[in-house]
XYZ file of N, CA and C in Angstrom:
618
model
N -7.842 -27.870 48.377
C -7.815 -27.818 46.898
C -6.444 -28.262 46.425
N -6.208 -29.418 45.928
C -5.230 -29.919 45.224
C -4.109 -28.453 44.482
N -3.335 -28.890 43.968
C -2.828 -28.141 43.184
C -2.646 -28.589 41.814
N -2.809 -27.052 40.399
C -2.939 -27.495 39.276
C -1.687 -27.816 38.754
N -0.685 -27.266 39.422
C 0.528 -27.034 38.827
C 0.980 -28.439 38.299
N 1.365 -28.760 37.102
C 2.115 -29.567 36.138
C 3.976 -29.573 36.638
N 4.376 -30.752 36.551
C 5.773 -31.078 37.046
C 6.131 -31.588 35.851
N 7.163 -30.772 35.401
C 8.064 -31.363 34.351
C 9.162 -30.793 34.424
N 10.198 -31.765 34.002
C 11.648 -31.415 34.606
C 12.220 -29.869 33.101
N 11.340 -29.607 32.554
C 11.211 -28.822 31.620
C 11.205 -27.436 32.244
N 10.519 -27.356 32.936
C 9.859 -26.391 33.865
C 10.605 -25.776 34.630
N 11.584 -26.399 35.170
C 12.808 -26.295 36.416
C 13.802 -25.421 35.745
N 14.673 -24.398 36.278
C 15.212 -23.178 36.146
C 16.619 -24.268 36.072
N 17.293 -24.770 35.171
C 18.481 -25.528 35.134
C 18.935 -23.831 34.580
N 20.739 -24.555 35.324
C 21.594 -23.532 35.023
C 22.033 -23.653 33.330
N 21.195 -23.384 32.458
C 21.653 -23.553 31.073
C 22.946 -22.792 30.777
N 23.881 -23.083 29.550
C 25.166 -22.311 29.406
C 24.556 -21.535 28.165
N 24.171 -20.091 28.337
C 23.524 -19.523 27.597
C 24.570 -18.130 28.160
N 24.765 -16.846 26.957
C 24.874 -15.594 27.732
C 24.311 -14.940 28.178
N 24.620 -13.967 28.641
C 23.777 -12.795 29.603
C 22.859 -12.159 28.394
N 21.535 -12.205 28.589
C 20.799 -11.038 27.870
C 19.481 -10.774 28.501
N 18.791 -9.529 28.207
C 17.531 -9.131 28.970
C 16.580 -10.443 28.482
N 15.501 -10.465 29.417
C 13.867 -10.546 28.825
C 13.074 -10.003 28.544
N 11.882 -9.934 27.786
C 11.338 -9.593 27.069
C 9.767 -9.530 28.095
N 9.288 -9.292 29.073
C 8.007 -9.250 29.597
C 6.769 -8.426 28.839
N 5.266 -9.452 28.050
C 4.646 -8.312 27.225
C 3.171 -8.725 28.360
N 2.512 -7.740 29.292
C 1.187 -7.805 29.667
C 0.396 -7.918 29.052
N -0.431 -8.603 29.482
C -2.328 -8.722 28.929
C -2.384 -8.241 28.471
N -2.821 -7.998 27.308
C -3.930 -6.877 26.317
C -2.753 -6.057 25.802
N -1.168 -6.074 25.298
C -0.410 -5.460 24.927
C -0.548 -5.956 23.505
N -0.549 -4.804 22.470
C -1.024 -5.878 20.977
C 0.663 -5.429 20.596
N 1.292 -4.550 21.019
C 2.446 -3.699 20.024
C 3.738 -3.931 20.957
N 4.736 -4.040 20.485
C 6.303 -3.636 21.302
C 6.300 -4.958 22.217
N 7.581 -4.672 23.111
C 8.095 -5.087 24.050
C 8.974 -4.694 25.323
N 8.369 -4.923 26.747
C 8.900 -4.252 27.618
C 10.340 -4.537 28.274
N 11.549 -4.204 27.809
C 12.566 -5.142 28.816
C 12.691 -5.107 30.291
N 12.956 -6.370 30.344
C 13.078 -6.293 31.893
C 14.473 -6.990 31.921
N 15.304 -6.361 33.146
C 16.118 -6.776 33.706
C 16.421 -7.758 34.669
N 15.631 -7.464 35.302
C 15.410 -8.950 36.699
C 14.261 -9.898 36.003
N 14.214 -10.911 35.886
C 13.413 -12.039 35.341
C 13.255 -13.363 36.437
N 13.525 -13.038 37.690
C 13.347 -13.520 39.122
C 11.794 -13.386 38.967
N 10.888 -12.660 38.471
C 9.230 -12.876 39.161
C 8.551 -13.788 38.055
N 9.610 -14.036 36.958
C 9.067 -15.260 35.700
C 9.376 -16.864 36.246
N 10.194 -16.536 37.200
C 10.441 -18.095 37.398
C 9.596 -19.020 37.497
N 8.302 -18.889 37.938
C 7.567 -20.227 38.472
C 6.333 -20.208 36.994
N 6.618 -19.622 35.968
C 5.897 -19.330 34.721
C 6.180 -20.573 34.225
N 5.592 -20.988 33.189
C 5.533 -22.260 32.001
C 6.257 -22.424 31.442
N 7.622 -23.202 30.821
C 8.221 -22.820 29.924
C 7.883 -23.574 28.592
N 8.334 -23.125 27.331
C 7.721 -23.374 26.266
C 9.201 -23.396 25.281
N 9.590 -24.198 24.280
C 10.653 -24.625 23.939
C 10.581 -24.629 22.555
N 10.725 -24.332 21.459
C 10.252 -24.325 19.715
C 10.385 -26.072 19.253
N 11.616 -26.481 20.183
C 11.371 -27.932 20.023
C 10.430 -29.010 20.229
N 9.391 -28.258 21.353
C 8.252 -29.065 21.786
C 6.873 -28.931 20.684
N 7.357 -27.600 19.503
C 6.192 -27.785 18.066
C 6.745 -28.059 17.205
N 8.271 -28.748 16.743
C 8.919 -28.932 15.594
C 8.172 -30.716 15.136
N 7.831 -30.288 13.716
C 6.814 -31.307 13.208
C 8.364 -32.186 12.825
N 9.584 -32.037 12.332
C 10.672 -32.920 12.239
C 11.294 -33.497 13.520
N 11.141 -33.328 14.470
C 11.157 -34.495 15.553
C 10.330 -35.025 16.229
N 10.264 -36.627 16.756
C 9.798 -37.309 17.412
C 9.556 -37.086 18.598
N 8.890 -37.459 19.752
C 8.618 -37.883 20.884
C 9.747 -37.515 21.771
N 10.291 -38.658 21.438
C 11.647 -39.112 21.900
C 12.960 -38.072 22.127
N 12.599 -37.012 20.614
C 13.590 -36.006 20.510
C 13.413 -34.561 20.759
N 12.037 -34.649 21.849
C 11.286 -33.939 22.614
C 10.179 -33.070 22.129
N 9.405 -33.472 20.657
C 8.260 -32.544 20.742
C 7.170 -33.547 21.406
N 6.234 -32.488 21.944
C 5.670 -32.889 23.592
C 3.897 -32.278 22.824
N 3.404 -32.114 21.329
C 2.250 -32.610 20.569
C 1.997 -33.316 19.414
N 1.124 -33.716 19.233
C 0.483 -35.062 18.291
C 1.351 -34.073 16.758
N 1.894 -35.034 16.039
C 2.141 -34.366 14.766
C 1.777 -33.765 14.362
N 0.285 -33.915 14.036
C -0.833 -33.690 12.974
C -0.333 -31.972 13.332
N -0.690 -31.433 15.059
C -0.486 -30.208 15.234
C 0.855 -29.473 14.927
N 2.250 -30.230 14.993
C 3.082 -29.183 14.856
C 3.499 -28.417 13.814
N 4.150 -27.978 13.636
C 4.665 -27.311 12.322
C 6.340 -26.908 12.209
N 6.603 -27.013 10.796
C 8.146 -27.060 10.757
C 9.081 -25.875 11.299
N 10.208 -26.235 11.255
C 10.931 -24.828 12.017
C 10.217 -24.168 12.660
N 9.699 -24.068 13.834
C 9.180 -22.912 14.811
C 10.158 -22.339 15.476
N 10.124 -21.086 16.240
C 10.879 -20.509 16.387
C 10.268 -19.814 17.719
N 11.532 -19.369 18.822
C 10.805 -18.504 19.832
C 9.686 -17.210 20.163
N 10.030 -16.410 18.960
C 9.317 -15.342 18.986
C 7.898 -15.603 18.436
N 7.615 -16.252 17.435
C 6.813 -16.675 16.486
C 5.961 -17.344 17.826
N 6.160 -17.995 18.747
C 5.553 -18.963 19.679
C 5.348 -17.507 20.642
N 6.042 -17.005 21.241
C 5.723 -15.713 21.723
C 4.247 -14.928 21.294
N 4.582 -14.730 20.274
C 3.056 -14.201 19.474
C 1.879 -14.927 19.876
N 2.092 -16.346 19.643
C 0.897 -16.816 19.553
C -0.092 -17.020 20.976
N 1.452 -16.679 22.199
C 0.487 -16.578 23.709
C 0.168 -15.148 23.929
N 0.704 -14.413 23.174
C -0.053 -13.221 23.153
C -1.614 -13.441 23.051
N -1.952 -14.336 21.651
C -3.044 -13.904 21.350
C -3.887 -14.734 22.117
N -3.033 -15.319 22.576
C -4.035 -16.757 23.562
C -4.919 -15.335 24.689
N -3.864 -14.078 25.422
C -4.493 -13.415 25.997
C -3.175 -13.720 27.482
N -2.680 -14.671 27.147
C -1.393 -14.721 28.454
C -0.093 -13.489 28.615
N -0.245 -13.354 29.632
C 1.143 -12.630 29.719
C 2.306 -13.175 29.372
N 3.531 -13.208 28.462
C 4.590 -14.170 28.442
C 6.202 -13.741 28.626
N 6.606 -14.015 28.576
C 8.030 -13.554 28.892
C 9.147 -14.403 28.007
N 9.531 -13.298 26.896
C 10.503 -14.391 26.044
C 12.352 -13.936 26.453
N 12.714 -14.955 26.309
C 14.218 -15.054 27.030
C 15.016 -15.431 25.617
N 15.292 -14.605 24.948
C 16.068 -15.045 23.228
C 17.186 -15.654 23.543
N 17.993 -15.784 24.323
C 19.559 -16.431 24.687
C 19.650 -17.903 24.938
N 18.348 -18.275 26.066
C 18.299 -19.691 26.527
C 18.046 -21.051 25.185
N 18.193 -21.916 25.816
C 18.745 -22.865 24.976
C 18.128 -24.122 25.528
N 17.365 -24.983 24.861
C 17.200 -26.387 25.553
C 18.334 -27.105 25.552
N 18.206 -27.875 26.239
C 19.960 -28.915 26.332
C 19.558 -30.107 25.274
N 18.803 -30.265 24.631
C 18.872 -30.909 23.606
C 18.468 -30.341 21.884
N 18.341 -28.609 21.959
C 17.968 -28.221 21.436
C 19.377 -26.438 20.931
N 20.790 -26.945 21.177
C 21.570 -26.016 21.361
C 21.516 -24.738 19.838
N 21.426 -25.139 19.049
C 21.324 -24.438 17.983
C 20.150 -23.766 17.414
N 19.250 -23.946 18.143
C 17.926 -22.908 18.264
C 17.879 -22.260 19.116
N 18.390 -20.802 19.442
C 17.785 -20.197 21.017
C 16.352 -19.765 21.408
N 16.341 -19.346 22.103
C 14.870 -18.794 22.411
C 13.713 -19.698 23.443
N 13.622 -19.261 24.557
C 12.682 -19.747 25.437
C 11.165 -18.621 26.049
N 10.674 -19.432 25.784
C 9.472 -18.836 26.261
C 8.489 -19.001 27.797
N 8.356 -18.214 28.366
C 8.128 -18.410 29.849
C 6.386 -17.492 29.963
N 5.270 -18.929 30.362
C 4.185 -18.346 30.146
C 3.603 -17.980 31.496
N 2.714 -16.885 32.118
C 2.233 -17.299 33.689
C 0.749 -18.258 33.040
N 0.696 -19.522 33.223
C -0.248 -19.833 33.435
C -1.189 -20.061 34.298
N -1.069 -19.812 35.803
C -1.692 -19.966 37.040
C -1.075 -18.713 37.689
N -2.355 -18.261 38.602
C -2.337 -16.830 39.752
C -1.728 -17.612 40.917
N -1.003 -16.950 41.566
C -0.228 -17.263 42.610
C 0.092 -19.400 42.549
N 0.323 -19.018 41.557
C 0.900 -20.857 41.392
C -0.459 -22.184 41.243
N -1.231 -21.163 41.645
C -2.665 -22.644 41.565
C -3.775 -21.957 40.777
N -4.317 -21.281 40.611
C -5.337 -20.565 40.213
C -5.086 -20.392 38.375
N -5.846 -21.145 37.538
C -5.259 -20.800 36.086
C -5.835 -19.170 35.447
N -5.034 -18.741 35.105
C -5.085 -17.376 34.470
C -6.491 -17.629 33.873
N -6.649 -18.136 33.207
C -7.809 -18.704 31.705
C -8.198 -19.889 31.767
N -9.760 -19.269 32.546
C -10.049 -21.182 32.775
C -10.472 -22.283 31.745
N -10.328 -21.718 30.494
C -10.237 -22.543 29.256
C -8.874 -22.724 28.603
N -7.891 -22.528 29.419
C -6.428 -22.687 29.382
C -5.844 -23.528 30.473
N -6.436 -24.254 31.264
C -6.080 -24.770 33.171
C -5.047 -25.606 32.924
N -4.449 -26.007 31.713
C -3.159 -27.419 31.890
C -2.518 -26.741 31.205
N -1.051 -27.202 30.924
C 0.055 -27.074 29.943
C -0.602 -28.117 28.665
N -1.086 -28.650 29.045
C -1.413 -29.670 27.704
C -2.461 -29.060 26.885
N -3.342 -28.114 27.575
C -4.208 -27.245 27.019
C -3.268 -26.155 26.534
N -2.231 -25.424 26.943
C -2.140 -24.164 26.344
C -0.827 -24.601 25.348
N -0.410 -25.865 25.276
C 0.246 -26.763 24.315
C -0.633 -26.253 22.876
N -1.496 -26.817 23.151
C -2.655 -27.551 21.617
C -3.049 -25.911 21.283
N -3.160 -25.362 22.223
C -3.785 -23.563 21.473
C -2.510 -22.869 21.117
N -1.625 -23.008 21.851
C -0.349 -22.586 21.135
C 0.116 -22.725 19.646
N 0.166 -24.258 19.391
C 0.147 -24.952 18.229
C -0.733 -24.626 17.369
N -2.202 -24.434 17.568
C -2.881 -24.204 16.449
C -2.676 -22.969 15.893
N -2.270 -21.794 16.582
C -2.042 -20.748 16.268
C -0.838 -20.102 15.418
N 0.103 -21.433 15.458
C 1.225 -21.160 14.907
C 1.617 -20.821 13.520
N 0.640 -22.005 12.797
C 0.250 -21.684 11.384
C 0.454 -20.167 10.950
N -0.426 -19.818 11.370
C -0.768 -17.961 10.975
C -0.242 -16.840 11.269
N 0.988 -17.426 12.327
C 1.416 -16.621 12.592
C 3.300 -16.281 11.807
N 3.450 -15.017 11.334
C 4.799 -14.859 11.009
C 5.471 -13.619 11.081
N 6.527 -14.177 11.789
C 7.464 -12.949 12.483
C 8.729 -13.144 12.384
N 9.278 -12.437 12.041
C 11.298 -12.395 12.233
C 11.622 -13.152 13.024
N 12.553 -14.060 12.561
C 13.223 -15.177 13.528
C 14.491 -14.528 13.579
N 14.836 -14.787 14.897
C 16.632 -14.750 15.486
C 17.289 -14.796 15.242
N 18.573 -14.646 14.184
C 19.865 -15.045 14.149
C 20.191 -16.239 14.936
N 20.767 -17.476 14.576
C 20.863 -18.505 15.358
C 22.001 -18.663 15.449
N 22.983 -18.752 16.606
C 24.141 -18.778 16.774
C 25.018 -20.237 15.850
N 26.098 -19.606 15.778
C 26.968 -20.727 14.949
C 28.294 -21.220 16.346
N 28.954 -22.572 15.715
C 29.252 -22.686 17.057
C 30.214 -22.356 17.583
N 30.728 -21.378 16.790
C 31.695 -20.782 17.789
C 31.200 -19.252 18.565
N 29.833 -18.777 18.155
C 29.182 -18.079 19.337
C 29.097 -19.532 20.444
N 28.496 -20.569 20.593
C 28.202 -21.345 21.611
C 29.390 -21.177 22.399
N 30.367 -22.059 21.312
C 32.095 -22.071 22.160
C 32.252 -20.334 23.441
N 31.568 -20.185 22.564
C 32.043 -18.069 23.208
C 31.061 -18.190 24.481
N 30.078 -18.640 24.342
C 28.970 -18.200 25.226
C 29.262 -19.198 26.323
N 30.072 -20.337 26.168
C 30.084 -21.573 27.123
C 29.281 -22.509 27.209
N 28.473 -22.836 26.375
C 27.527 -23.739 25.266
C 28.047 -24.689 25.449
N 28.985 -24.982 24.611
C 29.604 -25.724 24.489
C 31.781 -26.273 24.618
N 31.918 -27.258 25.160
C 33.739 -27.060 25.279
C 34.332 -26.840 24.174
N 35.175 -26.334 24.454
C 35.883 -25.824 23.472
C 37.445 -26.733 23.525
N 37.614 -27.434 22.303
C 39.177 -28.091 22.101
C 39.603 -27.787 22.215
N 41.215 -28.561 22.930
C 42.614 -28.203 22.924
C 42.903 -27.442 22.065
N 43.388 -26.345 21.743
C 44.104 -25.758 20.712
C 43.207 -24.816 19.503
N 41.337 -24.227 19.838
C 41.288 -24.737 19.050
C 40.824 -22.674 19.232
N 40.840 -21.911 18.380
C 40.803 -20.590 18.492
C 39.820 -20.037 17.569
N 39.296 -18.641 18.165
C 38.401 -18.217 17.474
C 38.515 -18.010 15.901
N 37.694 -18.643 14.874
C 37.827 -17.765 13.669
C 38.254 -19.554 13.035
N 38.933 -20.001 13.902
C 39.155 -21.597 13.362
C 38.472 -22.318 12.188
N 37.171 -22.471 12.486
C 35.834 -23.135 11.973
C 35.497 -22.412 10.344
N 36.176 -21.176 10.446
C 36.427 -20.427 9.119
C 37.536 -20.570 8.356
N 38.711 -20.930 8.663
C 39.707 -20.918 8.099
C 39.726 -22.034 7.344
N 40.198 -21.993 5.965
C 40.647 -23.367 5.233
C 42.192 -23.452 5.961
N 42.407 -25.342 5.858
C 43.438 -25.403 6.032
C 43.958 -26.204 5.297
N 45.530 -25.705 4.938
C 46.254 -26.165 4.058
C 46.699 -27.442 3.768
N 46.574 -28.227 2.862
C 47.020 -29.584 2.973
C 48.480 -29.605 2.628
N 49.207 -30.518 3.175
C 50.886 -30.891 3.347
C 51.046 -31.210 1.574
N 51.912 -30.585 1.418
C 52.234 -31.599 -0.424
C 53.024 -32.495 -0.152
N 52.726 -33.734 -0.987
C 53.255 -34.598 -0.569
C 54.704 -34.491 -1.267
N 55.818 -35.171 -0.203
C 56.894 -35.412 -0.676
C 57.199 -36.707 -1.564
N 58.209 -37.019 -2.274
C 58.424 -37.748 -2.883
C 59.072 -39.042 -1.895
N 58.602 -40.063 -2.523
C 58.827 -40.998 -0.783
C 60.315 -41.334 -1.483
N 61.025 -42.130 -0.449
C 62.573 -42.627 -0.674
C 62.579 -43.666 -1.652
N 63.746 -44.240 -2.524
C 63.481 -45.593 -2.833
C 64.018 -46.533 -2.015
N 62.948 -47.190 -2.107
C 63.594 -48.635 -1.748
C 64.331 -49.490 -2.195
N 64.889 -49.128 -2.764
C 65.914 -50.127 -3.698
C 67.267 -50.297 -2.849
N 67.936 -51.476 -2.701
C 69.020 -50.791 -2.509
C 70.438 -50.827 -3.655
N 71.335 -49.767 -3.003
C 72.259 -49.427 -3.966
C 73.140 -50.674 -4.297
N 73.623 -50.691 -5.230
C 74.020 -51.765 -6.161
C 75.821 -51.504 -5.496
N 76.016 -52.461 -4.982
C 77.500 -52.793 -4.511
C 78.405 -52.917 -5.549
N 79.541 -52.100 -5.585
C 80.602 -51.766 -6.615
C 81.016 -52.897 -6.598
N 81.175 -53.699 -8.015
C 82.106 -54.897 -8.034
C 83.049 -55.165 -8.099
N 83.845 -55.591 -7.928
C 85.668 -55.947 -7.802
C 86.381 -56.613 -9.034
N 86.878 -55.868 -9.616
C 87.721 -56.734 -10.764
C 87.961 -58.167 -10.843
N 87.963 -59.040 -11.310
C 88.678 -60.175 -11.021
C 89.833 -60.252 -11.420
N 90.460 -61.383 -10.629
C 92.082 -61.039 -11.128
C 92.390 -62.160 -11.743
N 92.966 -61.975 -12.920
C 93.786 -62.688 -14.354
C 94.487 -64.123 -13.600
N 94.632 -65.348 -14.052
C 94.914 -66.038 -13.075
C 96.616 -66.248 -14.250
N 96.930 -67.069 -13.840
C 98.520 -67.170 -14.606
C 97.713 -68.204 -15.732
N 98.679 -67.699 -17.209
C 98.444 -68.767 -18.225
C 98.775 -69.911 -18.490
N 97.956 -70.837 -18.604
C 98.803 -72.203 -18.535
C 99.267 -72.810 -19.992
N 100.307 -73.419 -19.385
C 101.072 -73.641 -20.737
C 101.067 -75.373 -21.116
N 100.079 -75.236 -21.977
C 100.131 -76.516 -22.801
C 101.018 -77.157 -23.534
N 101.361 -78.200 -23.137
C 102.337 -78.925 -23.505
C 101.907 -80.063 -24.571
């Protein structure tokens, strides 16, 4: 038996520069709350799911991964969370992580879609491209508190992103003062003291 599993470099556990925070693991048939978990080692080989892959304002190209018609604007991690709830999946949301082309939205979502890696949970769910399109449709209806989205000097903090020569926390807030201008020099130059002339002897007409 072949295997169902989907390869996308999406999928792969990259060392993102995100901080330390729990996950969020909610079981089957959980309608309320959320369980934290500390170790998130048994989510690894789960689906991952990105708010950028339903944002109806980017393209293809700038990684949403369904047909327009389906996405919808600003989506958000938790909000996408919900909606594999209701799909009936177990999911696991990770609020810290970050797509690498997606730094100013956090929130990743990690679905099990297949039993021991081949077997699909929901056999009217068997692809990522299937639990794509049910994800999406569900999104509409669904609304929930979105995240605080880091500004970038949380990133700078978290290691997100480098941080400039010189450049310190609180920076990005501060006005800074503009120089007054001085009065420039003239250019002129100074006028050379002139010298008397001297009286010559009178001549005497004869």
């Amino acid at each position: 038996m072949s295997s169902i599993t989907e390869m996308d470099v999406d999928d792969m556990d990259f060392p993102l520069p995100t901080a330390p925070s729990p996950s969020f693991g909610v079981p089957i048939g959980q309608t309320g709350g959320m369980q934290i978990v500390n170790d998130a080692s048994r989510f690894k080989r789960w689906v991952c799911l990105y708010p950028l892959y339903f944002d109806s304002s980017l393209s293809v190209g700038q990684g949403r991964k369904i047909p327009k018609s389906l996405a919808v604007p600003s989506p958000h991690a938790r909000q996408i969370s919900e909606a594999v709830k209701q799909c009936g999946l177990n999911v696991c949301l990770e609020p810290a992580k970050t797509h690498p082309r997606d730094f100013f939205r956090p929130g990743r979502v990690r679905v099990q879609l297949f039993m021991d890696g081949v077997v699909p949970v929901r056999s009217d769910i068997a692809t990522r491209k299937q639990l794509l399109q049910r994800v999406a449709a569900l999104l509409p209806s669904i609304n929930v508190p979105r995240d605080k989205e880091p500004s970038l000097e949380d990133l700078i903090a978290q290691g997100a992103l480098p941080s400039l020569p010189g450049m310190v926390p609180g920076m990005m807030d501060e006005s800074i003062d503009e120089p007054v201008p001085q009065p420039s020099a003239s250019t002129t130059k100074p006028k050379k003291a002139t010298k008397p002339k001297k009286k010559g002897r009178a001549k005497t007409i004869v």
